[in-house]
XYZ file of C-alpha atoms in Angstrom:
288
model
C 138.895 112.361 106.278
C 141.438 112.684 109.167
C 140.288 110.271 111.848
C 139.290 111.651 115.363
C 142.067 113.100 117.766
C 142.991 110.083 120.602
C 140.036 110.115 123.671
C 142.724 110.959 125.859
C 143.519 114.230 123.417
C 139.802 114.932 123.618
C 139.604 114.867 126.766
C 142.238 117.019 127.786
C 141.217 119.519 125.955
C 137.707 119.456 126.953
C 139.501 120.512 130.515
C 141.051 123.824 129.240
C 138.237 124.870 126.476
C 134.911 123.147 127.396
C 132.836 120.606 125.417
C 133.931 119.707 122.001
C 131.393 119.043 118.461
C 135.186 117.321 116.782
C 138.691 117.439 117.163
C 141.317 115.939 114.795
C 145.156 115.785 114.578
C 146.812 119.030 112.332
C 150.234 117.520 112.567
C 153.087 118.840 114.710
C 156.513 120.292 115.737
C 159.248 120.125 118.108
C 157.709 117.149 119.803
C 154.207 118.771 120.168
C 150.764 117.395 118.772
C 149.060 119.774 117.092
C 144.571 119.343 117.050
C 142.065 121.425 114.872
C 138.596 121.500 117.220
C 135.436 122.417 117.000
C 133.822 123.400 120.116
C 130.354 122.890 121.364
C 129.496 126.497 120.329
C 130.677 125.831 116.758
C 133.828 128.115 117.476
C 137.106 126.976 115.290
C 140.210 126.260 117.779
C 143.876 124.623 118.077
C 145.471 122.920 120.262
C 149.245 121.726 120.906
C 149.756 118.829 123.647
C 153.183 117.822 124.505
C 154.366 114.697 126.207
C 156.246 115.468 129.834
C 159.503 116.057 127.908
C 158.759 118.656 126.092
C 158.302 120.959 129.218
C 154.691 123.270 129.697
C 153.411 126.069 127.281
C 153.563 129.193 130.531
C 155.417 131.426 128.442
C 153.506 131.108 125.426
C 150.396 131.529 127.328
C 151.253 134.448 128.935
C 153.214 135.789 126.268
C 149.945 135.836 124.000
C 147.936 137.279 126.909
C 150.139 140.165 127.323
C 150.413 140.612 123.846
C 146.745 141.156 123.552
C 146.578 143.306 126.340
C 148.227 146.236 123.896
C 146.324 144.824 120.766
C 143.534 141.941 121.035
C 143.177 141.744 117.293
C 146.951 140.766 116.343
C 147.035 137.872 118.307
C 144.832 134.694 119.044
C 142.923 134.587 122.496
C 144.022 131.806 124.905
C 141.172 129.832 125.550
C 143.178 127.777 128.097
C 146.629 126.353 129.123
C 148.249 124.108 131.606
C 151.689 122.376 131.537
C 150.798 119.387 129.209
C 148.294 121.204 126.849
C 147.368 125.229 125.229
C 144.229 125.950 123.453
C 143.822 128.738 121.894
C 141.137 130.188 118.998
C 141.516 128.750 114.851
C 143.149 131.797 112.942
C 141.470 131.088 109.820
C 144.036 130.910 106.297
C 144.130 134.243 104.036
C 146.853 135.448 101.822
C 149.251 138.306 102.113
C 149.058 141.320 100.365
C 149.960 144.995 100.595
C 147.492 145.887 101.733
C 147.232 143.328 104.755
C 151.269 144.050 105.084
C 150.791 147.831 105.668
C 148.038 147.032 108.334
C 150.129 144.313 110.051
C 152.897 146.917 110.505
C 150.738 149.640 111.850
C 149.670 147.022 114.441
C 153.005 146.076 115.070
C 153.781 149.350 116.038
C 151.043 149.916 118.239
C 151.917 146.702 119.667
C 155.769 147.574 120.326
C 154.355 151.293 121.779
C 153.082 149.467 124.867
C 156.083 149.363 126.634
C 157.343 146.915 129.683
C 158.111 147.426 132.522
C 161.846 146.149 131.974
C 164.245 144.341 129.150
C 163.183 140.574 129.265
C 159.764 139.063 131.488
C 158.775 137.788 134.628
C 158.038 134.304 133.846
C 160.589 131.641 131.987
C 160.686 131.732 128.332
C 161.223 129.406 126.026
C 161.982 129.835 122.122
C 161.560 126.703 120.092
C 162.072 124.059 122.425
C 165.017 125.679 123.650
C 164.870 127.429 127.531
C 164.910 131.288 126.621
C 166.958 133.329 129.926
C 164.415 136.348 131.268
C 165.817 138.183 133.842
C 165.014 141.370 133.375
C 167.210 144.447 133.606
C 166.665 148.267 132.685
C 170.026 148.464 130.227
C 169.085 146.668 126.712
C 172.986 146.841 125.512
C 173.737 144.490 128.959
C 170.330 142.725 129.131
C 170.901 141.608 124.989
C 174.636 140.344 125.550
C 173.451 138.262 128.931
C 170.430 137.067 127.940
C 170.452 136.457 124.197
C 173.612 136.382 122.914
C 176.330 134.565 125.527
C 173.536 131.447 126.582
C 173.472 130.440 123.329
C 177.012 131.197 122.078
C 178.177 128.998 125.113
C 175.388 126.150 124.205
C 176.562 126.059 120.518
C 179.950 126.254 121.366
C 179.851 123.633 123.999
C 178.508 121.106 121.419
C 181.344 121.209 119.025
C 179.160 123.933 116.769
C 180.778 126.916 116.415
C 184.765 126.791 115.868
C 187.163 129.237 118.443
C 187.157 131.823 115.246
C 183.351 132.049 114.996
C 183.154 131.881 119.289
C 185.163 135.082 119.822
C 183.473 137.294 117.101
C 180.086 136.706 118.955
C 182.112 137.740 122.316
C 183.651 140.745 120.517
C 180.110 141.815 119.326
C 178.959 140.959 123.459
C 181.442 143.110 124.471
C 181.086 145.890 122.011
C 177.301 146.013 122.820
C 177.469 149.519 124.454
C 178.867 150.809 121.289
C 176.559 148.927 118.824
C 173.217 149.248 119.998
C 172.116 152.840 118.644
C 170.418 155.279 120.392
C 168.640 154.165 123.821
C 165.300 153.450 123.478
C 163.013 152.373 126.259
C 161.643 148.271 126.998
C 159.172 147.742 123.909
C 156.454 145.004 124.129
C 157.978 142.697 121.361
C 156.850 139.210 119.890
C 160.633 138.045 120.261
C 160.512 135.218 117.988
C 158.433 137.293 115.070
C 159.662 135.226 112.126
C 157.621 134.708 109.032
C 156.463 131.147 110.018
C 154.798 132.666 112.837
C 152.806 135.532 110.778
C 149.743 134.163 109.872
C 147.934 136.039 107.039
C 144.322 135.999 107.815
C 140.939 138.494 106.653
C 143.194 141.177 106.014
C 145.872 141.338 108.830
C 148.606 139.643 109.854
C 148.115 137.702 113.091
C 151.106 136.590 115.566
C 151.549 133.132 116.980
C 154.069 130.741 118.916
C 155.625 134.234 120.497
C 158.928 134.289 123.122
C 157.602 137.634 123.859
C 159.186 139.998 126.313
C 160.599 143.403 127.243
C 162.734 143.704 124.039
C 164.218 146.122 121.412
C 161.676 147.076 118.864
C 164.073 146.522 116.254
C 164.414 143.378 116.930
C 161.029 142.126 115.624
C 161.449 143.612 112.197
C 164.495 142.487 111.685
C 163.251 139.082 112.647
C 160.623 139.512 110.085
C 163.702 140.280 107.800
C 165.676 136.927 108.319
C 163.236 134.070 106.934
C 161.749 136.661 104.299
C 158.170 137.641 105.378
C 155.722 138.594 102.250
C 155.733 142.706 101.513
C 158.291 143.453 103.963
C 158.784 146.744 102.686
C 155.255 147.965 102.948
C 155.157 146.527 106.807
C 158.322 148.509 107.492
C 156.949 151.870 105.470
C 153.610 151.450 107.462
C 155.859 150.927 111.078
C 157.906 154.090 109.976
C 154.721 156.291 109.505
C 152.977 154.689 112.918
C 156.642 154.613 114.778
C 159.460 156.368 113.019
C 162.579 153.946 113.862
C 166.109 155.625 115.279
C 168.663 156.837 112.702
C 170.656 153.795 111.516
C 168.377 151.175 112.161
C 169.615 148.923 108.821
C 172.701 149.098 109.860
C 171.588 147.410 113.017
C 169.265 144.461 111.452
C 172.573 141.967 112.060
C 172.867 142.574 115.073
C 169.372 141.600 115.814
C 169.403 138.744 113.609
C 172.721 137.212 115.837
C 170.814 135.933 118.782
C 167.826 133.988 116.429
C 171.023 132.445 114.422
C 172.397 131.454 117.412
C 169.468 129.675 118.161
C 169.131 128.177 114.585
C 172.829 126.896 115.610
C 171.738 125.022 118.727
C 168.627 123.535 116.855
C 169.813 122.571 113.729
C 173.735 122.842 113.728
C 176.486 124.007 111.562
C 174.702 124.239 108.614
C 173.610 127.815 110.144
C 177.139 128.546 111.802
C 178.656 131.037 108.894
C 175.552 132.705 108.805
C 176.024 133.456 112.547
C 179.316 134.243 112.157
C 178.658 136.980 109.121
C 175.900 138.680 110.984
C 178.849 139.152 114.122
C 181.063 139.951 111.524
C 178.225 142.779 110.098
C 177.572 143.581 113.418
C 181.109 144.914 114.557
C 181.560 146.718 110.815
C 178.038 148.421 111.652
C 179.337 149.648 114.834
Protein backbone atom coordinates (compact mmCIF):
# COMPACT_ATOMS: atom_id res chain seq x y z
CA UNK A 1 0.00 0.00 0.00
CA UNK A 2 1.11 3.64 -0.66
CA UNK A 3 2.19 5.03 2.68
CA UNK A 4 0.30 8.10 4.19
CA UNK A 5 0.67 11.65 2.51
CA UNK A 6 3.47 13.85 4.82
CA UNK A 7 1.50 15.45 8.24
CA UNK A 8 2.32 18.64 6.87
CA UNK A 9 0.32 17.52 3.40
CA UNK A 10 -2.48 16.42 5.70
CA UNK A 11 -2.72 19.13 7.28
CA UNK A 12 -2.92 21.56 4.70
CA UNK A 13 -5.42 20.10 3.20
CA UNK A 14 -7.53 19.62 6.14
CA UNK A 15 -7.50 23.73 5.89
CA UNK A 16 -9.14 23.96 2.39
CA UNK A 17 -11.51 20.64 2.54
CA UNK A 18 -12.18 19.77 6.24
CA UNK A 19 -11.29 16.62 8.22
CA UNK A 20 -9.72 13.79 6.42
CA UNK A 21 -10.51 9.49 6.98
CA UNK A 22 -6.77 9.07 4.54
CA UNK A 23 -4.79 10.80 2.19
CA UNK A 24 -1.88 9.36 0.13
CA UNK A 25 0.56 10.63 -2.57
CA UNK A 26 -0.92 10.01 -6.54
CA UNK A 27 2.33 11.20 -7.99
CA UNK A 28 2.87 14.53 -9.76
CA UNK A 29 3.70 17.11 -12.50
CA UNK A 30 5.34 20.25 -13.26
CA UNK A 31 6.70 20.48 -9.77
CA UNK A 32 3.29 19.82 -8.06
CA UNK A 33 2.40 16.92 -5.51
CA UNK A 34 -0.43 15.30 -6.39
CA UNK A 35 -2.77 13.42 -3.03
CA UNK A 36 -5.82 10.98 -3.42
CA UNK A 37 -8.09 11.75 0.02
CA UNK A 38 -10.70 10.53 1.62
CA UNK A 39 -12.63 12.91 3.60
CA UNK A 40 -14.37 12.56 6.87
CA UNK A 41 -17.71 12.13 5.00
CA UNK A 42 -16.27 9.25 2.94
CA UNK A 43 -16.24 11.64 -0.21
CA UNK A 44 -13.24 10.70 -2.85
CA UNK A 45 -10.95 13.96 -3.51
CA UNK A 46 -7.46 15.28 -5.03
CA UNK A 47 -5.27 17.46 -4.22
CA UNK A 48 -2.09 19.22 -5.90
CA UNK A 49 0.38 21.20 -3.42
CA UNK A 50 3.19 23.07 -4.87
CA UNK A 51 6.30 24.33 -3.20
CA UNK A 52 6.61 28.48 -3.32
CA UNK A 53 8.20 28.16 -6.79
CA UNK A 54 5.78 26.85 -8.53
CA UNK A 55 3.49 29.99 -8.09
CA UNK A 56 -0.55 29.54 -6.64
CA UNK A 57 -3.41 27.53 -8.38
CA UNK A 58 -6.00 31.21 -8.77
CA UNK A 59 -6.55 30.57 -12.25
CA UNK A 60 -7.28 27.07 -12.08
CA UNK A 61 -9.58 27.65 -9.29
CA UNK A 62 -11.49 30.09 -10.80
CA UNK A 63 -11.24 28.78 -14.11
CA UNK A 64 -13.11 25.50 -12.86
CA UNK A 65 -15.63 27.64 -10.96
CA UNK A 66 -16.63 29.53 -13.92
CA UNK A 67 -16.63 26.64 -15.92
CA UNK A 68 -19.25 25.07 -13.79
CA UNK A 69 -21.22 27.99 -13.62
CA UNK A 70 -22.43 27.12 -17.50
CA UNK A 71 -22.27 23.26 -16.78
CA UNK A 72 -21.66 21.76 -13.11
CA UNK A 73 -21.51 18.23 -14.42
CA UNK A 74 -18.41 18.63 -16.94
CA UNK A 75 -16.16 19.75 -14.51
CA UNK A 76 -14.98 18.82 -10.87
CA UNK A 77 -16.24 21.14 -7.93
CA UNK A 78 -13.49 23.08 -6.07
CA UNK A 79 -13.66 22.09 -2.69
CA UNK A 80 -10.96 24.67 -1.81
CA UNK A 81 -7.81 26.60 -2.97
CA UNK A 82 -5.19 28.93 -1.74
CA UNK A 83 -1.74 29.81 -3.21
CA UNK A 84 0.25 26.70 -1.97
CA UNK A 85 -2.57 24.04 -2.29
CA UNK A 86 -6.25 23.16 -4.60
CA UNK A 87 -8.61 20.52 -3.61
CA UNK A 88 -10.99 19.61 -5.57
CA UNK A 89 -13.60 16.31 -5.80
CA UNK A 90 -11.99 12.43 -7.12
CA UNK A 91 -13.34 12.06 -10.81
CA UNK A 92 -13.61 8.46 -10.64
CA UNK A 93 -11.73 6.27 -13.92
CA UNK A 94 -14.21 5.05 -16.85
CA UNK A 95 -13.41 4.41 -20.42
CA UNK A 96 -14.27 6.26 -23.56
CA UNK A 97 -16.70 5.32 -25.88
CA UNK A 98 -19.10 6.72 -28.46
CA UNK A 99 -21.36 6.98 -26.72
CA UNK A 100 -19.64 8.99 -23.76
CA UNK A 101 -17.81 11.01 -26.84
CA UNK A 102 -21.15 12.22 -28.34
CA UNK A 103 -22.31 13.34 -24.78
CA UNK A 104 -18.98 15.06 -23.96
CA UNK A 105 -19.43 17.14 -27.14
CA UNK A 106 -22.97 18.13 -26.55
CA UNK A 107 -21.67 19.42 -23.18
CA UNK A 108 -18.95 21.07 -24.71
CA UNK A 109 -21.15 22.98 -26.64
CA UNK A 110 -23.37 24.01 -24.05
CA UNK A 111 -20.36 24.89 -22.23
CA UNK A 112 -18.78 27.17 -25.12
CA UNK A 113 -22.68 28.77 -25.55
CA UNK A 114 -22.16 30.62 -22.26
CA UNK A 115 -20.37 33.34 -23.51
CA UNK A 116 -17.83 35.98 -21.66
CA UNK A 117 -17.94 38.93 -21.21
CA UNK A 118 -14.65 39.60 -23.36
CA UNK A 119 -11.61 37.60 -25.30
CA UNK A 120 -9.25 36.43 -22.41
CA UNK A 121 -10.21 36.73 -18.18
CA UNK A 122 -9.96 38.86 -15.37
CA UNK A 123 -7.58 37.08 -13.26
CA UNK A 124 -3.82 35.80 -14.40
CA UNK A 125 -3.63 32.59 -16.15
CA UNK A 126 -1.32 30.21 -16.27
CA UNK A 127 -0.99 27.12 -18.78
CA UNK A 128 1.37 24.43 -17.65
CA UNK A 129 3.66 26.10 -15.50
CA UNK A 130 4.06 28.71 -17.91
CA UNK A 131 2.36 32.52 -17.04
CA UNK A 132 -0.65 32.61 -19.63
CA UNK A 133 -1.23 36.82 -20.72
CA UNK A 134 -5.24 37.72 -20.02
CA UNK A 135 -6.01 40.99 -20.87
CA UNK A 136 -9.01 40.99 -22.29
CA UNK A 137 -10.17 42.75 -25.43
CA UNK A 138 -13.49 42.60 -27.59
CA UNK A 139 -11.49 41.75 -31.16
CA UNK A 140 -10.43 37.84 -31.07
CA UNK A 141 -8.16 38.32 -34.43
CA UNK A 142 -6.03 41.15 -32.11
CA UNK A 143 -6.67 39.58 -28.66
CA UNK A 144 -5.20 35.85 -30.30
CA UNK A 145 -1.99 37.51 -31.95
CA UNK A 146 -1.22 39.59 -28.45
CA UNK A 147 -2.03 37.26 -26.12
CA UNK A 148 -1.32 33.78 -27.47
CA UNK A 149 0.71 33.85 -30.21
CA UNK A 150 3.64 36.82 -29.93
CA UNK A 151 4.40 35.96 -25.77
CA UNK A 152 5.35 32.80 -26.62
CA UNK A 153 6.93 33.24 -30.08
CA UNK A 154 9.22 35.89 -28.31
CA UNK A 155 9.87 33.34 -25.18
CA UNK A 156 10.85 30.49 -27.60
CA UNK A 157 12.68 32.61 -29.70
CA UNK A 158 14.57 34.32 -26.99
CA UNK A 159 15.92 30.91 -25.80
CA UNK A 160 17.68 29.90 -28.91
CA UNK A 161 14.32 27.67 -29.91
CA UNK A 162 12.93 28.66 -32.86
CA UNK A 163 15.45 29.70 -35.83
CA UNK A 164 14.79 33.49 -37.72
CA UNK A 165 12.90 31.23 -40.58
CA UNK A 166 10.45 29.58 -38.16
CA UNK A 167 10.23 33.29 -36.00
CA UNK A 168 8.85 35.28 -38.95
CA UNK A 169 6.22 32.70 -40.22
CA UNK A 170 4.55 32.91 -36.69
CA UNK A 171 4.75 36.93 -37.18
CA UNK A 172 3.38 36.61 -40.74
CA UNK A 173 0.47 34.42 -39.39
CA UNK A 174 0.23 37.46 -36.26
CA UNK A 175 -0.05 39.83 -38.74
CA UNK A 176 -2.35 38.13 -41.14
CA UNK A 177 -4.76 37.41 -38.20
CA UNK A 178 -7.55 39.74 -39.53
CA UNK A 179 -7.57 37.75 -42.65
CA UNK A 180 -7.31 34.22 -41.09
CA UNK A 181 -9.64 34.05 -38.40
CA UNK A 182 -13.09 33.23 -40.24
CA UNK A 183 -16.15 34.69 -39.63
CA UNK A 184 -16.52 36.81 -36.23
CA UNK A 185 -17.93 35.04 -33.65
CA UNK A 186 -18.60 36.38 -30.20
CA UNK A 187 -16.19 35.57 -26.63
CA UNK A 188 -17.07 31.73 -25.99
CA UNK A 189 -16.53 30.24 -22.46
CA UNK A 190 -13.62 27.84 -23.49
CA UNK A 191 -11.43 25.29 -21.41
CA UNK A 192 -8.25 26.82 -23.25
CA UNK A 193 -5.94 24.10 -22.61
CA UNK A 194 -8.68 21.16 -23.61
CA UNK A 195 -6.13 18.54 -24.64
CA UNK A 196 -6.77 14.86 -24.31
CA UNK A 197 -4.67 14.48 -21.07
CA UNK A 198 -7.04 16.69 -19.49
CA UNK A 199 -10.41 14.74 -20.62
CA UNK A 200 -11.10 12.43 -18.12
CA UNK A 201 -13.53 9.62 -19.17
CA UNK A 202 -15.70 8.90 -16.27
CA UNK A 203 -19.66 7.12 -15.81
CA UNK A 204 -20.41 8.05 -19.17
CA UNK A 205 -19.09 11.64 -19.87
CA UNK A 206 -16.16 13.22 -20.38
CA UNK A 207 -15.08 15.48 -17.51
CA UNK A 208 -12.54 18.59 -17.87
CA UNK A 209 -9.59 19.23 -15.62
CA UNK A 210 -6.28 21.39 -15.19
CA UNK A 211 -8.23 24.21 -17.51
CA UNK A 212 -6.44 27.85 -18.68
CA UNK A 213 -9.94 28.76 -19.29
CA UNK A 214 -11.02 32.11 -20.61
CA UNK A 215 -12.94 34.27 -23.08
CA UNK A 216 -11.72 32.31 -26.17
CA UNK A 217 -12.62 31.09 -29.74
CA UNK A 218 -14.76 28.05 -29.63
CA UNK A 219 -12.73 26.53 -32.17
CA UNK A 220 -10.06 26.54 -30.35
CA UNK A 221 -11.01 23.77 -27.87
CA UNK A 222 -11.76 21.22 -30.53
CA UNK A 223 -9.00 21.69 -32.26
CA UNK A 224 -7.08 21.28 -29.06
CA UNK A 225 -8.86 18.07 -28.61
CA UNK A 226 -7.50 17.41 -32.22
CA UNK A 227 -3.67 17.87 -31.50
CA UNK A 228 -2.77 15.03 -28.82
CA UNK A 229 -5.59 12.69 -30.40
CA UNK A 230 -8.57 12.49 -27.96
CA UNK A 231 -10.63 8.96 -28.18
CA UNK A 232 -13.86 9.25 -30.81
CA UNK A 233 -13.06 12.61 -31.92
CA UNK A 234 -15.32 12.41 -34.67
CA UNK A 235 -18.43 11.56 -32.76
CA UNK A 236 -17.56 14.63 -30.16
CA UNK A 237 -17.28 16.93 -33.17
CA UNK A 238 -20.67 15.36 -34.99
CA UNK A 239 -22.45 15.74 -31.53
CA UNK A 240 -20.89 19.73 -31.19
CA UNK A 241 -22.12 20.26 -34.88
CA UNK A 242 -25.76 19.11 -34.09
CA UNK A 243 -25.72 21.11 -30.45
CA UNK A 244 -23.57 24.18 -32.13
CA UNK A 245 -23.18 24.11 -35.87
CA UNK A 246 -19.42 25.51 -36.33
CA UNK A 247 -18.72 28.54 -39.10
CA UNK A 248 -18.02 27.51 -42.71
CA UNK A 249 -14.33 26.52 -42.94
CA UNK A 250 -13.64 25.61 -39.60
CA UNK A 251 -10.91 22.60 -40.71
CA UNK A 252 -9.26 24.76 -42.50
CA UNK A 253 -8.76 26.76 -39.37
CA UNK A 254 -7.71 23.79 -36.80
CA UNK A 255 -3.77 25.04 -37.46
CA UNK A 256 -4.24 27.98 -36.65
CA UNK A 257 -5.60 27.06 -33.33
CA UNK A 258 -3.18 24.45 -32.75
CA UNK A 259 -0.09 27.38 -33.22
CA UNK A 260 -0.38 28.97 -29.85
CA UNK A 261 -0.49 25.26 -27.74
CA UNK A 262 2.77 24.36 -30.01
CA UNK A 263 4.22 27.34 -29.08
CA UNK A 264 3.84 26.46 -25.71
CA UNK A 265 5.04 22.79 -26.24
CA UNK A 266 8.22 24.85 -27.65
CA UNK A 267 8.89 26.78 -24.45
CA UNK A 268 8.31 23.56 -22.28
CA UNK A 269 9.97 21.01 -23.98
CA UNK A 270 12.11 22.59 -26.87
CA UNK A 271 12.95 22.00 -30.42
CA UNK A 272 11.86 18.73 -30.62
CA UNK A 273 8.26 20.49 -31.16
CA UNK A 274 9.70 23.51 -33.29
CA UNK A 275 8.78 22.07 -37.04
CA UNK A 276 5.60 21.17 -35.84
CA UNK A 277 5.07 24.86 -34.91
CA UNK A 278 6.44 25.98 -37.83
CA UNK A 279 4.03 23.64 -40.25
CA UNK A 280 0.91 24.62 -38.44
CA UNK A 281 2.13 28.68 -39.35
CA UNK A 282 2.96 27.40 -42.51
CA UNK A 283 -0.92 25.67 -42.74
CA UNK A 284 -2.13 28.57 -41.24
CA UNK A 285 -1.14 31.26 -43.95
CA UNK A 286 -2.10 28.51 -46.95
CA UNK A 287 -5.62 28.28 -45.06
CA UNK A 288 -6.00 31.91 -45.22
Amino acid sequence: MTPAAPADASSQIERLAGPLRDCRPAGGQHGVRHYRCQLADGRLAFAKLAGASEGGFEAEARGLRWLAEANPAIVPEVLGWNDSALVITWVPAGQPDRAAAGRFGQELARLHAAGADAFGAPWPGTIASLPLPNDQSGEWPDWYARQRLLPYLRLAAGRGLLGPADVTLVESVAAALPGLAGPAEPPARIHGDCWSGNVLWSAGRGVLIDPAAHGGHRETDLAMLALFGVPFLDQVIAAYQEAAPLAPGWRARVALHQLHPLLVHVCLFGTGYAGAAADAARRALRAG
